[in-house]
Every structure is written in structure tokens, then in C-alpha cells.
Tab-separated table of C-alpha atoms and ligand atoms in Angstrom:
chain	number	residue	atom	x	y	z
A	27	UNK	CA	1.690	23.931	8.419
A	28	UNK	CA	0.408	25.641	11.542
A	29	UNK	CA	-1.553	23.264	13.718
A	30	UNK	CA	-3.881	26.121	14.716
A	31	UNK	CA	-4.891	26.462	11.040
A	32	UNK	CA	-4.863	22.737	10.270
A	33	UNK	CA	-7.632	20.161	10.553
A	34	UNK	CA	-6.485	17.441	12.933
A	35	UNK	CA	-9.504	16.129	14.841
A	36	UNK	CA	-7.725	13.832	17.309
A	37	UNK	CA	-9.711	11.742	19.793
A	38	UNK	CA	-8.817	10.883	23.382
A	39	UNK	CA	-10.439	7.468	23.116
A	40	UNK	CA	-10.992	5.244	20.128
A	41	UNK	CA	-14.614	4.227	19.480
A	42	UNK	CA	-15.240	0.807	21.024
A	43	UNK	CA	-16.017	-0.879	17.702
A	44	UNK	CA	-12.431	-0.376	16.528
A	45	UNK	CA	-10.933	-3.781	17.321
A	46	UNK	CA	-7.355	-3.586	16.170
A	47	UNK	CA	-4.648	-1.114	17.060
A	48	UNK	CA	-4.159	0.336	13.577
A	49	UNK	CA	-7.851	1.134	13.271
A	50	UNK	CA	-7.929	2.637	16.776
A	51	UNK	CA	-4.861	4.775	16.105
A	52	UNK	CA	-6.060	5.990	12.711
A	53	UNK	CA	-9.300	7.166	14.313
A	54	UNK	CA	-7.566	8.694	17.332
A	55	UNK	CA	-4.994	10.460	15.155
A	56	UNK	CA	-7.763	12.056	13.072
A	57	UNK	CA	-6.731	10.312	9.855
A	58	UNK	CA	-10.024	8.798	8.726
A	59	UNK	CA	-13.714	9.073	9.426
A	60	UNK	CA	-16.134	6.284	8.702
A	61	UNK	CA	-19.021	7.350	6.454
A	62	UNK	CA	-20.610	3.922	5.997
A	63	UNK	CA	-19.486	0.361	6.707
A	64	UNK	CA	-16.103	-0.025	5.000
A	65	UNK	CA	-16.282	3.457	3.458
A	66	UNK	CA	-14.026	6.182	4.828
A	67	UNK	CA	-13.341	9.843	4.354
A	68	UNK	CA	-9.608	10.530	4.363
A	69	UNK	CA	-8.928	13.447	6.652
A	70	UNK	CA	-5.889	15.652	5.947
A	71	UNK	CA	-3.355	13.679	8.008
A	72	UNK	CA	-4.530	10.344	6.618
A	73	UNK	CA	-4.498	11.701	3.089
A	74	UNK	CA	-0.892	12.849	3.487
A	75	UNK	CA	0.218	9.347	4.415
A	76	UNK	CA	-1.929	7.765	1.700
A	77	UNK	CA	-0.247	10.001	-0.891
A	78	UNK	CA	3.213	9.087	0.416
A	79	UNK	CA	2.478	5.357	0.200
A	80	UNK	CA	0.970	5.824	-3.244
A	81	UNK	CA	4.072	7.758	-4.336
A	82	UNK	CA	6.442	4.960	-3.341
A	83	UNK	CA	4.245	2.311	-4.947
A	84	UNK	CA	4.107	4.377	-8.158
A	85	UNK	CA	7.837	5.089	-8.200
A	86	UNK	CA	8.703	1.404	-7.921
A	87	UNK	CA	6.261	0.503	-10.698
A	88	UNK	CA	7.796	3.104	-12.984
A	89	UNK	CA	11.320	1.941	-12.070
A	90	UNK	CA	10.267	-1.573	-13.090
A	91	UNK	CA	9.147	-0.281	-16.494
A	92	UNK	CA	5.378	-0.106	-15.957
A	93	UNK	CA	3.447	2.766	-17.548
A	94	UNK	CA	0.745	4.625	-15.658
A	95	UNK	CA	-2.729	5.353	-16.974
A	96	UNK	CA	-6.038	5.892	-15.206
A	97	UNK	CA	-9.140	3.852	-15.854
A	98	UNK	CA	-12.574	4.879	-14.564
A	99	UNK	CA	-14.195	3.411	-11.468
A	100	UNK	CA	-17.408	2.567	-13.355
A	101	UNK	CA	-17.382	-0.156	-15.975
A	102	UNK	CA	-19.927	-1.612	-18.371
A	103	UNK	CA	-21.395	-4.956	-17.397
A	104	UNK	CA	-21.162	-6.043	-21.041
A	105	UNK	CA	-17.368	-5.912	-20.879
A	106	UNK	CA	-17.471	-8.384	-18.012
A	107	UNK	CA	-19.902	-10.585	-19.909
A	108	UNK	CA	-17.186	-11.026	-22.537
A	109	UNK	CA	-14.878	-12.679	-20.031
A	110	UNK	CA	-17.691	-14.576	-18.335
A	111	UNK	CA	-17.018	-12.914	-14.979
A	112	UNK	CA	-20.131	-10.752	-14.737
A	113	UNK	CA	-22.198	-13.588	-13.362
A	114	UNK	CA	-19.304	-15.456	-11.754
A	115	UNK	CA	-18.155	-12.581	-9.548
A	116	UNK	CA	-21.043	-12.759	-7.108
A	117	UNK	CA	-22.305	-10.401	-4.429
A	118	UNK	CA	-18.951	-8.650	-3.870
A	119	UNK	CA	-19.626	-6.732	-7.092
A	120	UNK	CA	-21.591	-3.512	-6.748
A	121	UNK	CA	-23.985	-3.432	-9.693
A	122	UNK	CA	-25.509	-0.156	-10.831
A	123	UNK	CA	-28.090	0.800	-13.445
A	124	UNK	CA	-28.021	4.211	-15.130
A	125	UNK	CA	-31.027	6.276	-16.363
A	126	UNK	CA	-30.937	4.480	-19.715
A	127	UNK	CA	-31.137	1.121	-17.940
A	128	UNK	CA	-27.546	0.350	-18.902
A	129	UNK	CA	-25.930	-2.042	-16.517
A	130	UNK	CA	-22.752	-0.778	-14.917
A	131	UNK	CA	-20.580	-1.887	-12.061
A	132	UNK	CA	-18.103	-0.228	-9.730
A	133	UNK	CA	-14.843	-1.940	-10.637
A	134	UNK	CA	-13.517	-4.465	-8.107
A	135	UNK	CA	-10.509	-5.003	-10.440
A	136	UNK	CA	-9.648	-4.132	-14.058
A	137	UNK	CA	-8.525	-7.130	-16.128
A	138	UNK	CA	-11.403	-6.750	-18.601
A	139	UNK	CA	-11.061	-3.017	-19.063
A	140	UNK	CA	-7.304	-3.020	-19.527
A	141	UNK	CA	-7.637	-5.883	-22.011
A	142	UNK	CA	-10.213	-3.812	-23.884
A	143	UNK	CA	-7.834	-0.841	-24.013
A	144	UNK	CA	-5.004	-3.067	-25.141
A	145	UNK	CA	-6.956	-4.738	-27.958
A	146	UNK	CA	-8.177	-1.376	-29.261
A	147	UNK	CA	-4.658	-0.167	-30.001
A	148	UNK	CA	-1.987	-2.833	-29.883
A	149	UNK	CA	-1.774	-4.937	-33.006
A	150	UNK	CA	1.881	-5.972	-33.225
A	151	UNK	CA	4.335	-7.847	-31.038
A	152	UNK	CA	6.688	-4.878	-31.490
A	153	UNK	CA	4.785	-3.004	-28.755
A	154	UNK	CA	5.534	-5.828	-26.300
A	155	UNK	CA	6.409	-6.336	-23.549
A	156	UNK	CA	3.961	-3.812	-22.096
A	157	UNK	CA	2.896	-3.267	-18.511
A	158	UNK	CA	0.103	-0.779	-17.760
A	159	UNK	CA	-0.872	0.217	-14.259
A	160	UNK	CA	-3.157	2.566	-12.405
A	161	UNK	CA	-3.839	3.574	-8.823
A	162	UNK	CA	-7.582	3.796	-8.457
A	163	UNK	CA	-10.424	3.284	-6.010
A	164	UNK	CA	-12.036	-0.104	-6.072
A	165	UNK	CA	-15.295	-1.264	-4.589
A	166	UNK	CA	-15.966	-4.723	-3.234
A	167	UNK	CA	-19.085	-5.309	-1.233
A	168	UNK	CA	-17.222	-7.309	1.408
A	169	UNK	CA	-19.424	-9.495	3.560
A	170	UNK	CA	-17.631	-8.306	6.679
A	171	UNK	CA	-15.897	-4.994	6.227
A	172	UNK	CA	-13.745	-4.571	9.309
A	173	UNK	CA	-10.480	-3.414	10.817
A	174	UNK	CA	-10.855	0.051	9.303
A	175	UNK	CA	-9.055	0.519	5.992
A	176	UNK	CA	-7.645	-2.987	6.239
A	177	UNK	CA	-10.830	-4.542	4.873
A	178	UNK	CA	-12.792	-1.671	3.442
A	179	UNK	CA	-15.460	-1.810	0.801
A	180	UNK	CA	-14.092	1.211	-1.052
A	181	UNK	CA	-10.298	0.994	-1.094
A	182	UNK	CA	-7.322	2.246	-3.066
A	183	UNK	CA	-5.436	-0.304	-5.117
A	184	UNK	CA	-2.496	-0.199	-7.454
A	185	UNK	CA	-3.146	-2.703	-10.189
A	186	UNK	CA	-0.766	-3.429	-13.026
A	187	UNK	CA	-1.313	-5.649	-16.052
A	188	UNK	CA	1.427	-7.155	-18.187
A	189	UNK	CA	1.135	-8.144	-21.844
A	190	UNK	CA	3.638	-10.455	-23.509
A	191	UNK	CA	3.921	-12.413	-26.706
A	192	UNK	CA	4.510	-15.762	-25.043
A	193	UNK	CA	4.645	-17.527	-21.734
A	194	UNK	CA	8.424	-17.297	-21.348
A	195	UNK	CA	8.462	-13.512	-21.569
A	196	UNK	CA	5.316	-13.248	-19.420
A	197	UNK	CA	7.122	-15.167	-16.684
A	198	UNK	CA	9.945	-12.631	-16.834
A	199	UNK	CA	7.388	-9.815	-16.510
A	200	UNK	CA	6.040	-11.655	-13.460
A	201	UNK	CA	9.479	-11.884	-11.872
A	202	UNK	CA	10.110	-8.205	-12.580
A	203	UNK	CA	7.000	-7.329	-10.575
A	204	UNK	CA	7.995	-9.849	-7.901
A	205	UNK	CA	11.270	-7.922	-7.408
A	206	UNK	CA	9.499	-4.532	-7.649
A	207	UNK	CA	7.179	-5.595	-4.837
A	208	UNK	CA	10.088	-6.548	-2.597
A	209	UNK	CA	11.609	-3.101	-3.207
A	210	UNK	CA	8.271	-1.373	-2.612
A	211	UNK	CA	7.514	-2.977	0.734
A	212	UNK	CA	11.050	-2.488	1.954
A	213	UNK	CA	10.863	1.256	1.219
A	214	UNK	CA	7.618	1.340	3.183
A	215	UNK	CA	9.510	-0.016	6.193
A	216	UNK	CA	7.768	-3.396	5.989
A	217	UNK	CA	9.016	-6.945	5.924
A	218	UNK	CA	6.714	-8.593	3.401
A	219	UNK	CA	7.186	-12.247	2.508
A	220	UNK	CA	6.140	-13.615	-0.901
A	221	UNK	CA	4.094	-16.772	-0.415
A	222	UNK	CA	2.697	-19.314	-2.845
A	223	UNK	CA	-0.957	-18.513	-3.227
A	224	UNK	CA	-4.131	-19.836	-4.649
A	225	UNK	CA	-5.011	-18.147	-7.940
A	226	UNK	CA	-8.690	-17.879	-6.900
A	227	UNK	CA	-11.317	-16.433	-9.249
A	228	UNK	CA	-8.680	-14.754	-11.426
A	229	UNK	CA	-7.288	-18.156	-12.426
A	230	UNK	CA	-3.894	-19.179	-13.788
A	231	UNK	CA	-1.002	-21.227	-12.464
A	232	UNK	CA	1.583	-18.846	-10.978
A	233	UNK	CA	0.689	-16.612	-8.063
A	234	UNK	CA	2.251	-15.105	-4.952
A	235	UNK	CA	0.772	-13.130	-2.133
A	236	UNK	CA	2.980	-10.653	-0.287
A	237	UNK	CA	2.313	-11.016	3.395
A	238	UNK	CA	3.225	-8.743	6.295
A	239	UNK	CA	3.417	-10.764	9.479
A	240	UNK	CA	1.146	-9.383	12.202
A	241	UNK	CA	-0.863	-10.931	15.013
A	242	UNK	CA	-3.995	-9.245	13.744
A	243	UNK	CA	-3.566	-10.587	10.197
A	244	UNK	CA	-6.545	-12.386	8.732
A	245	UNK	CA	-4.586	-15.198	7.058
A	246	UNK	CA	-2.707	-18.026	8.663
A	247	UNK	CA	0.695	-18.405	7.019
A	248	UNK	CA	3.689	-20.729	7.152
A	249	UNK	CA	7.192	-19.872	6.053
A	250	UNK	CA	10.904	-20.240	6.468
A	251	UNK	CA	12.108	-17.632	8.961
A	252	UNK	CA	15.009	-16.708	6.661
A	253	UNK	CA	12.574	-15.122	4.196
A	254	UNK	CA	11.599	-12.468	6.707
A	255	UNK	CA	15.093	-11.017	6.968
A	256	UNK	CA	16.108	-10.976	3.296
A	257	UNK	CA	17.130	-7.634	1.831
A	258	UNK	CA	15.326	-5.910	-1.023
A	259	UNK	CA	16.879	-6.806	-4.388
A	260	UNK	CA	17.336	-3.265	-5.775
A	261	UNK	CA	16.843	-1.912	-9.279
A	262	UNK	CA	17.891	-2.384	-12.898
A	263	UNK	CA	18.246	-6.134	-12.565
A	264	UNK	CA	19.151	-8.223	-15.588
A	265	UNK	CA	16.942	-11.195	-16.451
A	266	UNK	CA	19.531	-13.485	-14.827
A	267	UNK	CA	19.442	-11.416	-11.656
A	268	UNK	CA	15.639	-11.433	-11.638
A	269	UNK	CA	15.663	-15.214	-11.941
A	270	UNK	CA	18.150	-15.311	-9.081
A	271	UNK	CA	15.988	-13.161	-6.823
A	272	UNK	CA	12.914	-15.249	-7.620
A	273	UNK	CA	14.636	-18.628	-7.252
A	274	UNK	CA	16.406	-17.719	-4.037
A	275	UNK	CA	13.112	-16.853	-2.377
A	276	UNK	CA	10.846	-19.470	-3.860
A	277	UNK	CA	13.346	-22.203	-2.905
A	278	UNK	CA	12.335	-21.539	0.703
A	279	UNK	CA	8.962	-22.704	1.935
A	280	UNK	CA	6.274	-20.047	2.239
A	281	UNK	CA	2.569	-20.646	1.811
A	282	UNK	CA	-0.760	-19.303	2.933
A	283	UNK	CA	-3.327	-21.508	4.621
A	284	UNK	CA	-5.068	-22.566	1.397
A	285	UNK	CA	-1.794	-23.730	-0.172
A	286	UNK	CA	-0.158	-25.095	2.977
A	287	UNK	CA	1.246	-28.622	2.924
A	288	UNK	CA	2.458	-29.549	6.415
A	289	UNK	CA	4.523	-32.528	5.266
A	290	UNK	CA	6.342	-30.480	2.674
A	291	UNK	CA	6.916	-27.658	5.160
A	292	UNK	CA	8.593	-30.062	7.570
A	293	UNK	CA	10.625	-31.788	4.886
A	294	UNK	CA	11.859	-28.512	3.425
A	295	UNK	CA	12.459	-26.421	6.538
A	296	UNK	CA	14.691	-27.023	9.561
A	297	UNK	CA	12.680	-27.007	12.766
A	298	UNK	CA	14.222	-23.795	14.077
A	299	UNK	CA	13.403	-21.994	10.827
A	300	UNK	CA	9.724	-22.948	10.748
A	301	UNK	CA	7.547	-19.952	11.321
A	302	UNK	CA	3.809	-20.224	11.570
A	303	UNK	CA	2.128	-16.919	12.064
A	304	UNK	CA	-0.667	-14.642	11.004
A	305	UNK	CA	-0.304	-12.223	8.148
A	306	UNK	CA	-1.821	-9.357	6.207
A	307	UNK	CA	-2.049	-9.686	2.424
A	308	UNK	CA	-0.652	-6.402	1.075
A	309	UNK	CA	0.002	-7.481	-2.492
A	310	UNK	CA	-0.892	-10.262	-4.869
A	311	UNK	CA	0.545	-11.125	-8.263
A	312	UNK	CA	-0.753	-13.544	-10.891
A	313	UNK	CA	0.276	-14.972	-14.200
A	314	UNK	CA	-2.853	-16.179	-15.964
A	315	UNK	CA	-1.812	-16.691	-19.577
A	316	UNK	CA	-4.623	-16.139	-22.065
A	317	UNK	CA	-7.522	-16.303	-19.621
A	318	UNK	CA	-8.762	-12.862	-20.710
A	319	UNK	CA	-7.014	-12.374	-24.034
A	320	UNK	CA	-8.618	-15.511	-25.493
A	321	UNK	CA	-12.313	-14.732	-24.837
A	322	UNK	CA	-11.759	-11.014	-25.438
A	323	UNK	CA	-9.688	-11.553	-28.583
A	324	UNK	CA	-6.669	-9.506	-27.549
A	325	UNK	CA	-4.252	-10.631	-30.227
A	326	UNK	CA	-1.105	-9.264	-31.792
A	327	UNK	CA	0.699	-10.174	-34.976
A	328	UNK	CA	3.828	-12.118	-34.083
A	329	UNK	CA	7.174	-11.912	-35.925
A	330	UNK	CA	5.847	-14.571	-38.341
A	331	UNK	CA	2.790	-12.443	-39.169
A	332	UNK	CA	0.416	-14.832	-37.379
A	333	UNK	CA	-2.043	-13.414	-34.835
A	334	UNK	CA	-1.526	-14.772	-31.334
A	335	UNK	CA	-3.329	-14.199	-28.058
A	336	UNK	CA	-1.225	-12.232	-25.611
A	337	UNK	CA	-0.088	-13.700	-22.294
A	338	UNK	CA	-1.080	-11.612	-19.324
A	339	UNK	CA	-0.434	-11.170	-15.643
A	340	UNK	CA	-1.938	-8.896	-13.029
A	341	UNK	CA	-0.300	-7.340	-10.008
A	342	UNK	CA	-2.211	-5.728	-7.158
A	343	UNK	CA	-1.108	-3.718	-4.134
A	344	UNK	CA	-3.545	-2.675	-1.408
A	345	UNK	CA	-2.438	0.951	-1.098
A	346	UNK	CA	-4.966	1.918	1.588
A	347	UNK	CA	-4.629	-1.430	3.393
A	348	UNK	CA	-0.877	-0.788	3.598
A	349	UNK	CA	-1.508	2.111	5.945
A	350	UNK	CA	-3.096	-0.243	8.444
A	351	UNK	CA	-0.327	-2.796	7.941
A	352	UNK	CA	2.391	-0.187	8.562
A	353	UNK	CA	0.732	0.906	11.803
A	354	UNK	CA	0.253	-2.688	12.962
A	355	UNK	CA	3.992	-3.162	12.429
A	356	UNK	CA	5.089	0.170	13.893
A	357	UNK	CA	3.448	1.661	16.978
A	358	UNK	CA	3.822	1.795	20.754
A	359	UNK	CA	1.649	2.732	23.707
A	360	UNK	CA	1.911	6.416	22.768
A	361	UNK	CA	0.703	6.034	19.203
A	362	UNK	CA	1.939	5.598	15.655
A	363	UNK	CA	5.629	5.493	14.704
A	364	UNK	CA	5.787	6.328	10.995
A	365	UNK	CA	8.761	5.127	9.003
A	366	UNK	CA	10.439	8.283	7.624
A	367	UNK	CA	9.431	7.352	4.060
A	368	UNK	CA	5.665	7.651	4.659
A	369	UNK	CA	5.448	10.084	7.563
A	370	UNK	CA	2.798	12.799	7.113
A	371	UNK	CA	5.365	15.403	8.218
A	372	UNK	CA	9.112	15.062	8.709
A	373	UNK	CA	9.266	17.176	11.854
A	374	UNK	CA	6.847	18.679	14.337
A	375	UNK	CA	8.039	21.912	15.941
A	376	UNK	CA	6.465	22.215	19.381
A	377	UNK	CA	6.070	25.670	20.849
A	378	UNK	CA	5.894	25.276	24.627
A	379	UNK	CA	4.607	28.799	25.211
A	380	UNK	CA	2.762	30.204	22.228
A	381	UNK	CA	1.865	33.332	24.213
A	382	UNK	CA	5.545	34.260	24.490
A	383	UNK	CA	6.666	36.358	21.527
A	384	UNK	CA	10.330	35.443	21.798
A	385	UNK	CA	9.567	31.716	21.930
A	386	UNK	CA	7.192	32.053	18.983
A	387	UNK	CA	9.811	33.979	17.005
A	388	UNK	CA	12.385	31.251	17.716
A	389	UNK	CA	9.886	28.566	16.630
A	390	UNK	CA	9.093	30.440	13.438
A	391	UNK	CA	12.791	30.752	12.687
A	392	UNK	CA	13.208	26.988	13.205
A	393	UNK	CA	10.222	26.257	10.952
A	394	UNK	CA	11.564	28.551	8.206
A	395	UNK	CA	15.012	26.947	8.369
A	396	UNK	CA	13.581	23.429	8.276
A	397	UNK	CA	11.376	24.315	5.327
A	398	UNK	CA	14.388	25.818	3.558
A	399	UNK	CA	16.028	22.405	3.969
A	400	UNK	CA	13.035	20.886	2.178
A	401	UNK	CA	11.398	19.424	5.291
A	402	UNK	CA	7.663	19.060	5.716
A	403	UNK	CA	6.970	20.755	9.025
A	404	UNK	CA	3.973	20.719	11.322
A	405	UNK	CA	4.195	23.664	13.690
A	406	UNK	CA	2.280	23.238	16.938
A	407	UNK	CA	1.535	26.894	17.651
A	408	UNK	CA	-1.586	26.157	19.704
A	409	UNK	CA	-2.037	27.224	23.316
A	410	UNK	CA	-2.585	23.664	24.526
A	411	UNK	CA	-0.551	22.525	27.580
A	412	UNK	CA	2.887	20.955	26.917
A	413	UNK	CA	1.688	17.496	28.042
A	414	UNK	CA	-1.133	17.542	25.517
A	415	UNK	CA	1.220	18.691	22.771
A	416	UNK	CA	3.690	15.896	23.439
A	417	UNK	CA	0.874	13.350	23.520
A	418	UNK	CA	-0.472	14.565	20.167
A	419	UNK	CA	2.998	14.527	18.609
A	420	UNK	CA	3.529	10.961	19.830
A	421	UNK	CA	0.054	9.879	18.717
A	422	UNK	CA	0.425	11.117	15.136
A	423	UNK	CA	3.881	9.578	14.935
A	424	UNK	CA	5.932	12.308	13.242
A	425	UNK	CA	9.537	10.980	13.191
A	426	UNK	CA	11.172	14.030	14.831
A	427	UNK	CA	9.900	16.420	17.496
A	428	UNK	CA	11.729	19.704	17.965
A	429	UNK	CA	10.635	21.481	21.121
A	430	UNK	CA	11.320	25.100	21.997
A	431	UNK	CA	10.336	26.697	25.298
A	432	UNK	CA	11.267	29.764	27.347
A	433	UNK	CA	13.893	27.970	29.399
A	434	UNK	CA	15.694	26.457	26.432
A	435	UNK	CA	15.532	29.740	24.615
A	436	UNK	CA	17.307	31.479	27.505
A	437	UNK	CA	20.036	28.821	27.323
A	438	UNK	CA	20.184	28.909	23.505
A	439	UNK	CA	19.025	25.300	23.120
A	440	UNK	CA	16.154	23.237	21.757
A	441	UNK	CA	15.119	19.660	22.519
A	442	UNK	CA	15.118	17.110	19.719
A	443	UNK	CA	13.291	13.811	20.169
A	444	UNK	CA	13.344	10.830	17.863
A	445	UNK	CA	9.838	9.361	17.967
A	446	UNK	CA	10.926	5.782	17.197
A	447	UNK	CA	13.421	5.437	20.059
A	448	UNK	CA	12.228	8.115	22.445
A	449	UNK	CA	15.827	9.357	22.571
A	450	UNK	CA	16.042	13.064	23.446
A	451	UNK	CA	18.896	15.490	23.125
A	452	UNK	CA	19.328	19.081	24.099
A	453	UNK	CA	21.360	21.069	21.596
A	454	UNK	CA	21.560	24.329	19.664
A	455	UNK	CA	19.079	24.900	16.839
A	456	UNK	CA	21.922	24.767	14.331
A	457	UNK	CA	23.131	21.432	15.679
A	458	UNK	CA	19.564	20.102	15.525
A	459	UNK	CA	19.199	21.237	11.923
A	460	UNK	CA	22.501	19.593	11.138
A	461	UNK	CA	21.190	16.294	12.537
A	462	UNK	CA	18.025	16.544	10.488
A	463	UNK	CA	19.797	16.956	7.145
B	20	ATP	P1	-8.373	-10.553	0.645
B	20	ATP	O1	-7.885	-11.968	0.611
B	20	ATP	O2	-7.811	-9.778	1.776
B	20	ATP	O3	-9.874	-10.454	0.523
B	20	ATP	P2	-8.044	-10.407	-2.151
B	20	ATP	O4	-7.206	-11.616	-2.323
B	20	ATP	O5	-9.490	-10.518	-2.395
B	20	ATP	O6	-7.792	-9.832	-0.657
B	20	ATP	P3	-6.843	-9.178	-4.478
B	20	ATP	O7	-7.940	-9.406	-5.438
B	20	ATP	O8	-5.653	-10.051	-4.537
B	20	ATP	O9	-7.450	-9.166	-2.978
B	20	ATP	O10	-6.474	-7.608	-4.567
B	20	ATP	C1	-5.144	-7.077	-4.503
B	20	ATP	C2	-4.861	-6.399	-3.180
B	20	ATP	O11	-5.871	-5.450	-2.834
B	20	ATP	C3	-4.833	-7.345	-2.008
B	20	ATP	O12	-3.598	-8.009	-1.921
B	20	ATP	C4	-5.070	-6.399	-0.834
B	20	ATP	O13	-3.842	-5.828	-0.423
B	20	ATP	C5	-5.966	-5.341	-1.419
B	20	ATP	N1	-7.355	-5.541	-0.995
B	20	ATP	C6	-8.212	-6.499	-1.387
B	20	ATP	N2	-9.404	-6.385	-0.796
B	20	ATP	C7	-9.311	-5.297	0.007
B	20	ATP	C8	-10.218	-4.643	0.880
B	20	ATP	N3	-11.473	-5.090	1.029
B	20	ATP	N4	-9.797	-3.544	1.546
B	20	ATP	C9	-8.544	-3.085	1.381
B	20	ATP	N5	-7.646	-3.662	0.575
B	20	ATP	C10	-8.007	-4.752	-0.120
B	21	MG	MG1	-11.092	-10.605	-1.129
B	22	MG	MG1	-6.688	-12.983	-0.720
B	23	MG	MG1	-5.438	-11.764	-3.318
């Protein structure tokens, strides 16, 4: 991608109403544009990162056995009357009336609709266990949309829903998602801690929030320090291994403000391991039994031929919020530092003198070779000054910067900089390509 042909509207200064660094940097890096309170247009650079995050979230869901579908954003109010939530949900729900005076709503979540899909088709326990997920825009009319995409009104969520014949198997489905979430956040370069959470309006008795620790987080959280450094559990785990992963973590204290019990925290955690901090909720999982299947009559015939209500869980990830969380966790004074896994481009090739044909030819050769290696390349072919180019490259956080100028060209070398460490090396193009593979 040639920067001269791209659309990267970077800003020198962030607008003064952007209070936290991730929001400031997303605006400065030309990733999003606010269209209304809590409603954003995703500009090309922001969209690239959003798609990368979405891809990792999807891949880990599929690896954990979930099946993707796509439900609409608009839902019928009558469906929500069946579960009793239409009136209970309150002013966060955006209610809409169509030309026939039918009451609709812009989905804030999808338990009712997925239960409706399930009950229309699944009649036997033989189809279970089943986990259906989608990645779709949600709308919640938040009282205080703020911090950019962190608390938007329109936001992208991955939500999965599990269906099981009984509570025991539903709890296994829950633990499978618990492990999948640990893998997901680790691939996104985040340390996310599962914490006991309130089940809130969704109800039920088993729930964890996945929290990324950050000073700008909206929740106050308390946990054992050891949880922060635990490795991701990996894939294809047996039920015993899943239980192990779940038990190992839940044995350590971790709770959000609403669930915090100071006495228990102190009893359970050595003083040096007690961490009280602020955190960002990036995921939330629930087991809620038959809360929806009972009123909505989602039943399957069991092995004995008797109809039984299915046991369900739901599993949300804030895909768009994650972008803010990643930036909060990974930036410096110069701008964003993307983890390789979600970077909008792998490498930016910086042409220090675009007016020089030989330099431009060398840059184009480097771009072609990088692309042949499968790299996503941004080529800064503009006639901006070198200082401005370096500042832009740092701001947008591309993991590698490969710079070619007239002097280096004469010496047969390029400069390669690692954005995360600032480390620079001068080497031949071939040696640089070698390092990047
Ligand atoms: P919060 O406590 O931040 O309001 P929530 O508990 O209401 O979030 P859930 O219903 O658990 O959210 O939704 C699943 C996930 O969707 C959350 O863990 C979060 O990552 C994301 N999410 C929720 N609300 C928003 C929002 N307004 N903007 C962006 N992401 C959101
Ligand atoms: Mg909320
Ligand atoms: Mg919450
Ligand atoms: Mg939640």
C-alpha cells in the first residue's frame, strides 16, 4: 500500500475531549472518526486492526468448537417479551418502530434470538453440545459514552451461546470458553485476568469477567498477582485438562469491585501477592442454566425420550473495546506499539527521498520482496520530510520500519528499526529480509 494513495488522516494534536491515551492515539493515528456520541466511523487503518482482532477472536472460537453464524442487528420486541427482558432492559435499549408500527430494537445482546433459532431446529439431544457465535455490531444507549471505542454506543462484540443437555455438560462448555478466552487475549498480546463477577441482568450463578489491568480502567479489581503472569493454556484440551486450567486459576483470589470481599482476599492471598488495581472488562462469560430456554420453550428430547429444557451459557468479547485496551497496554510517547498479531501492517518502508529515482527503485524492490514473503507493507512514498515520516511511522505503531535513503543506498545498506524497542540496525536489504522472515 502506497501511503500517497492511502487514506491516513493523522492529526498533530488530539482533540481536547479525548481523555485517555488510547482514544487520543486512535484519533491522532487516523483510525476512527466520531460521528455522534459513542458512534464511530472506522477509517482504513482502524478497520485493518479491527479485522485482525476479529480474526484472532474468531479463530479461537472455532478452535474451541464454536460454530459461526450471523444474526441481524435489528430484533423484534416480541421476542424479548417472551423472556421478560423487553421491559426490564431499560433505557440502554434503543427501541425503534417501523412503518407498520412494529416494535423493533437494535440488539444490545442476542440470548433471545439465538434461543429462537435453536428452538426452531434442534429437537434432539444428539445435536448437543452446540455452541453458536457471531461477531456483530451491538447498540447500547450508554448513559456516558466515553473513552472512544472503549465505551461506545455502537460497538462490535463477539457473542457465543452454548446449549447443553444438562448442567454438568454446560459447565464443561463454560470451562472450554474460559480456556479459549485465555488463549485469545494472550494472542492479542494482553494479560487478561479472569475474575469472579456479578451475573447482572443476564442472571445465573457462574460468571467471570476477563480484565486487562490498566490505570484508565473503569472497574476497581482485586487479585492475586500470580494470575497476571500465567501462560495461556493452549488448544485441544481434554475435559480433565480444562478442569485443571479452570481450577488452577479460580483457586486464586480475583474479583471485581461488586464481588470483592476484603476479608477473604486477605485470608486467601499472601500480602506480597495482593494486587489492587483498575481494569478494563474485555470479556464476560456466564452460565445461566434455563433462564431463557424455560420461558422460550427451547427443549430437546433426551436419551429417555423426555423433553428437557436446554442449559445455556453466553460468552461475550468486546472486539472494538479490545483495540483501546491493547493501546492502553502498549504505547509510548511516540505513539502506538502494536503487537505483531494485530498490527495494521507488518512493515513500513520509508523512502527518505521520494524524488530520487534510484532510492525509489530500491524502495520498490524492497516492497516487492517483502510482499513476496507474504508481508503486509505500507510504503511511505510521500515527499514529506524524514522527521515527519519517522513520527508518523512511530505514531501508527507498525512493528518494523525499514528506511532507505540516498546515503544508505550508496553504501548498499538499509536501516531496520523495531518499533517496540527502538533498536536500530544498519544492514543489507537481504539481511533485513532475512530478519523479517
Ligand atoms: P460494562 O461493564 O463495561 O458496561 P457490560 O458488563 O455491560 O460492560 P457485557 O454485557 O458483559 O458488557 O458485554 C460483553 C462485552 O462487551 C464486555 O465484556 C465488553 O468487553 C463489551 N462491551 C460492553 N459494553 C460496551 C460498550 N459500551 N462499548 C464497547 N464495548 C462494550
Ligand atoms: Mg454495560
Ligand atoms: Mg460489566
Ligand atoms: Mg459484563
